Amino acid sequence: MTADVLARLNALDILIHTGIQVTVAADGVATARVSTIMPHHLDSGDAARINDVVIMGVLDCALVAPAILVTGGERCATVESAIKLLDRLPAAPFQAVGQITGRQGDLFTVSVRVEDDTGRVAATGTGIVARL
């Protein structure tokens, strides 16, 4: 079932356009990874850095993905989030890693970190995701 849900999730137009690939570990931790940096990922004022809006978008993807996966592919949406931008990311592959930390019925609490391949954390976030 997880493979089917991942295939449908990764086929979404927005994930294809942004170059995000979602994977999941056996423990349910979801990773939203950008392996190929494209011009629309870069900060217009500093082409050597990933744009903060892109970082926030990948973070939100990793926020909602664990809930989508645990519900077997049902529609889910972020209803509340708090994001802390800690550091800028260089124009290199990076990922957001999201994990469910709590659940009450159709509401999931999720924590996320955005990091580059060296493990440097550029952003953290927490949020509430609802099954719709």
PDB file of C-alpha atoms in Angstrom:
ATOM      1  CA  MET A   1       0.000   0.000   0.000  1.00  0.00           C
ATOM      2  CA  THR A   2       2.785   2.473   0.884  1.00  0.00           C
ATOM      3  CA  ALA A   3       4.433   2.041  -2.515  1.00  0.00           C
ATOM      4  CA  ASP A   4       1.146   2.862  -4.264  1.00  0.00           C
ATOM      5  CA  VAL A   5       0.589   5.948  -2.092  1.00  0.00           C
ATOM      6  CA  LEU A   6       4.167   7.112  -2.683  1.00  0.00           C
ATOM      7  CA  ALA A   7       3.781   6.647  -6.426  1.00  0.00           C
ATOM      8  CA  ARG A   8       0.596   8.747  -6.469  1.00  0.00           C
ATOM      9  CA  LEU A   9       2.156  11.390  -4.231  1.00  0.00           C
ATOM     10  CA  ASN A  10       5.316  11.666  -6.329  1.00  0.00           C
ATOM     11  CA  ALA A  11       3.216  11.939  -9.509  1.00  0.00           C
ATOM     12  CA  LEU A  12       1.616  15.205  -8.332  1.00  0.00           C
ATOM     13  CA  ASP A  13       2.347  18.038 -10.768  1.00  0.00           C
ATOM     14  CA  ILE A  14       3.693  20.335  -8.038  1.00  0.00           C
ATOM     15  CA  LEU A  15       6.185  17.739  -6.830  1.00  0.00           C
ATOM     16  CA  ILE A  16       7.341  17.065 -10.379  1.00  0.00           C
ATOM     17  CA  HIS A  17       7.684  20.809 -11.106  1.00  0.00           C
ATOM     18  CA  THR A  18       9.643  21.483  -7.926  1.00  0.00           C
ATOM     19  CA  GLY A  19      11.751  18.352  -8.265  1.00  0.00           C
ATOM     20  CA  ILE A  20      10.662  16.931  -4.904  1.00  0.00           C
ATOM     21  CA  GLN A  21      10.825  13.175  -4.414  1.00  0.00           C
ATOM     22  CA  VAL A  22       9.133  11.750  -1.308  1.00  0.00           C
ATOM     23  CA  THR A  23      10.362   8.560   0.343  1.00  0.00           C
ATOM     24  CA  VAL A  24       9.418   6.914   3.615  1.00  0.00           C
ATOM     25  CA  ALA A  25      11.426   4.862   6.090  1.00  0.00           C
ATOM     26  CA  ALA A  26      10.128   1.767   7.846  1.00  0.00           C
ATOM     27  CA  ASP A  27       9.407   3.847  10.967  1.00  0.00           C
ATOM     28  CA  GLY A  28       7.117   6.206   9.012  1.00  0.00           C
ATOM     29  CA  VAL A  29       9.559   9.094   8.778  1.00  0.00           C
ATOM     30  CA  ALA A  30       9.018  10.849   5.432  1.00  0.00           C
ATOM     31  CA  THR A  31      11.746  12.596   3.471  1.00  0.00           C
ATOM     32  CA  ALA A  32      11.001  15.191   0.776  1.00  0.00           C
ATOM     33  CA  ARG A  33      14.240  15.514  -1.199  1.00  0.00           C
ATOM     34  CA  VAL A  34      15.377  17.902  -3.897  1.00  0.00           C
ATOM     35  CA  SER A  35      18.305  16.231  -5.640  1.00  0.00           C
ATOM     36  CA  THR A  36      18.576  18.422  -8.735  1.00  0.00           C
ATOM     37  CA  ILE A  37      18.759  22.167  -8.178  1.00  0.00           C
ATOM     38  CA  MET A  38      16.894  24.142 -10.846  1.00  0.00           C
ATOM     39  CA  PRO A  39      16.870  27.897 -11.518  1.00  0.00           C
ATOM     40  CA  HIS A  40      13.485  28.361  -9.820  1.00  0.00           C
ATOM     41  CA  HIS A  41      14.965  26.968  -6.565  1.00  0.00           C
ATOM     42  CA  LEU A  42      17.497  29.780  -6.324  1.00  0.00           C
ATOM     43  CA  ASP A  43      17.299  33.137  -4.593  1.00  0.00           C
ATOM     44  CA  SER A  44      17.088  35.888  -7.215  1.00  0.00           C
ATOM     45  CA  GLY A  45      19.391  38.051  -5.096  1.00  0.00           C
ATOM     46  CA  ASP A  46      21.965  35.305  -4.546  1.00  0.00           C
ATOM     47  CA  ALA A  47      22.031  32.482  -7.099  1.00  0.00           C
ATOM     48  CA  ALA A  48      24.338  30.477  -4.813  1.00  0.00           C
ATOM     49  CA  ARG A  49      21.507  29.990  -2.285  1.00  0.00           C
ATOM     50  CA  ILE A  50      18.164  28.183  -2.151  1.00  0.00           C
ATOM     51  CA  ASN A  51      15.215  30.576  -1.911  1.00  0.00           C
ATOM     52  CA  ASP A  52      13.501  30.631   1.502  1.00  0.00           C
ATOM     53  CA  VAL A  53      10.091  30.114  -0.120  1.00  0.00           C
ATOM     54  CA  VAL A  54      11.369  26.873  -1.662  1.00  0.00           C
ATOM     55  CA  ILE A  55      12.665  25.775   1.743  1.00  0.00           C
ATOM     56  CA  MET A  56       9.258  26.474   3.274  1.00  0.00           C
ATOM     57  CA  GLY A  57       7.491  24.559   0.476  1.00  0.00           C
ATOM     58  CA  VAL A  58       9.659  21.474   0.878  1.00  0.00           C
ATOM     59  CA  LEU A  59       9.165  21.703   4.643  1.00  0.00           C
ATOM     60  CA  ASP A  60       5.384  21.754   4.191  1.00  0.00           C
ATOM     61  CA  CYS A  61       5.598  18.736   1.892  1.00  0.00           C
ATOM     62  CA  ALA A  62       7.452  16.802   4.616  1.00  0.00           C
ATOM     63  CA  LEU A  63       4.892  18.059   7.136  1.00  0.00           C
ATOM     64  CA  VAL A  64       1.872  16.609   5.338  1.00  0.00           C
ATOM     65  CA  ALA A  65       3.468  13.516   3.742  1.00  0.00           C
ATOM     66  CA  PRO A  66       3.636  11.385   6.916  1.00  0.00           C
ATOM     67  CA  ALA A  67      -0.104  11.908   7.523  1.00  0.00           C
ATOM     68  CA  ILE A  68      -0.949  11.034   3.919  1.00  0.00           C
ATOM     69  CA  LEU A  69       1.117   7.876   4.223  1.00  0.00           C
ATOM     70  CA  VAL A  70      -0.281   6.763   7.592  1.00  0.00           C
ATOM     71  CA  THR A  71      -3.874   7.270   6.375  1.00  0.00           C
ATOM     72  CA  GLY A  72      -3.257   5.131   3.310  1.00  0.00           C
ATOM     73  CA  GLY A  73      -3.301   8.021   0.855  1.00  0.00           C
ATOM     74  CA  GLU A  74      -6.304   9.967   2.075  1.00  0.00           C
ATOM     75  CA  ARG A  75      -6.456  13.721   1.486  1.00  0.00           C
ATOM     76  CA  CYS A  76      -4.657  15.670   4.191  1.00  0.00           C
ATOM     77  CA  ALA A  77      -3.783  19.329   4.638  1.00  0.00           C
ATOM     78  CA  THR A  78      -1.646  21.464   6.905  1.00  0.00           C
ATOM     79  CA  VAL A  79      -3.980  23.502   9.112  1.00  0.00           C
ATOM     80  CA  GLU A  80      -1.354  25.170  11.287  1.00  0.00           C
ATOM     81  CA  SER A  81       2.412  25.442  11.138  1.00  0.00           C
ATOM     82  CA  ALA A  82       5.318  27.260  12.712  1.00  0.00           C
ATOM     83  CA  ILE A  83       8.569  27.506  10.777  1.00  0.00           C
ATOM     84  CA  LYS A  84      11.953  28.712  11.993  1.00  0.00           C
ATOM     85  CA  LEU A  85      14.433  29.645   9.276  1.00  0.00           C
ATOM     86  CA  LEU A  86      17.826  29.091  10.874  1.00  0.00           C
ATOM     87  CA  ASP A  87      20.382  29.227   8.080  1.00  0.00           C
ATOM     88  CA  ARG A  88      20.622  29.659   4.327  1.00  0.00           C
ATOM     89  CA  LEU A  89      21.095  26.602   2.132  1.00  0.00           C
ATOM     90  CA  PRO A  90      23.704  26.562  -0.618  1.00  0.00           C
ATOM     91  CA  ALA A  91      22.628  25.649  -4.149  1.00  0.00           C
ATOM     92  CA  ALA A  92      23.034  21.914  -3.553  1.00  0.00           C
ATOM     93  CA  PRO A  93      20.749  18.940  -2.872  1.00  0.00           C
ATOM     94  CA  PHE A  94      18.745  19.102   0.361  1.00  0.00           C
ATOM     95  CA  GLN A  95      15.809  17.441   2.092  1.00  0.00           C
ATOM     96  CA  ALA A  96      13.086  17.954   4.648  1.00  0.00           C
ATOM     97  CA  VAL A  97      12.487  15.110   7.082  1.00  0.00           C
ATOM     98  CA  GLY A  98       9.062  14.851   8.744  1.00  0.00           C
ATOM     99  CA  GLN A  99       7.833  12.662  11.563  1.00  0.00           C
ATOM    100  CA  ILE A 100       4.460  12.327  13.283  1.00  0.00           C
ATOM    101  CA  THR A 101       4.892  13.157  16.969  1.00  0.00           C
ATOM    102  CA  GLY A 102       1.264  12.874  18.043  1.00  0.00           C
ATOM    103  CA  ARG A 103      -2.230  12.052  16.872  1.00  0.00           C
ATOM    104  CA  GLN A 104      -5.781  12.763  18.030  1.00  0.00           C
ATOM    105  CA  GLY A 105      -8.298  11.236  15.653  1.00  0.00           C
ATOM    106  CA  ASP A 106      -7.937  12.943  12.282  1.00  0.00           C
ATOM    107  CA  LEU A 107      -5.358  15.484  13.534  1.00  0.00           C
ATOM    108  CA  PHE A 108      -1.631  14.775  13.393  1.00  0.00           C
ATOM    109  CA  THR A 109       1.165  16.736  15.032  1.00  0.00           C
ATOM    110  CA  VAL A 110       4.282  16.602  12.882  1.00  0.00           C
ATOM    111  CA  SER A 111       7.825  17.897  13.319  1.00  0.00           C
ATOM    112  CA  VAL A 112      10.175  18.618  10.411  1.00  0.00           C
ATOM    113  CA  ARG A 113      13.781  19.614   9.858  1.00  0.00           C
ATOM    114  CA  VAL A 114      15.309  20.847   6.600  1.00  0.00           C
ATOM    115  CA  GLU A 115      18.930  19.928   6.093  1.00  0.00           C
ATOM    116  CA  ASP A 116      21.619  19.751   3.469  1.00  0.00           C
ATOM    117  CA  ASP A 117      23.707  16.671   2.719  1.00  0.00           C
ATOM    118  CA  THR A 118      26.242  17.596   5.415  1.00  0.00           C
ATOM    119  CA  GLY A 119      23.494  17.464   8.063  1.00  0.00           C
ATOM    120  CA  ARG A 120      23.428  21.221   8.630  1.00  0.00           C
ATOM    121  CA  VAL A 121      19.889  22.174   9.651  1.00  0.00           C
ATOM    122  CA  ALA A 122      18.555  25.209   7.771  1.00  0.00           C
ATOM    123  CA  ALA A 123      14.986  25.220   9.104  1.00  0.00           C
ATOM    124  CA  THR A 124      12.720  23.471  11.556  1.00  0.00           C
ATOM    125  CA  GLY A 125       8.976  23.333  11.719  1.00  0.00           C
ATOM    126  CA  THR A 126       6.055  21.890  13.579  1.00  0.00           C
ATOM    127  CA  GLY A 127       2.483  21.715  12.503  1.00  0.00           C
ATOM    128  CA  ILE A 128      -0.928  20.192  12.677  1.00  0.00           C
ATOM    129  CA  VAL A 129      -2.143  18.208   9.699  1.00  0.00           C
ATOM    130  CA  ALA A 130      -5.769  17.188   9.294  1.00  0.00           C
ATOM    131  CA  ARG A 131      -7.211  14.275   7.374  1.00  0.00           C
ATOM    132  CA  LEU A 132      -9.920  15.861   5.230  1.00  0.00           C
TER     133      LEU A 132
END
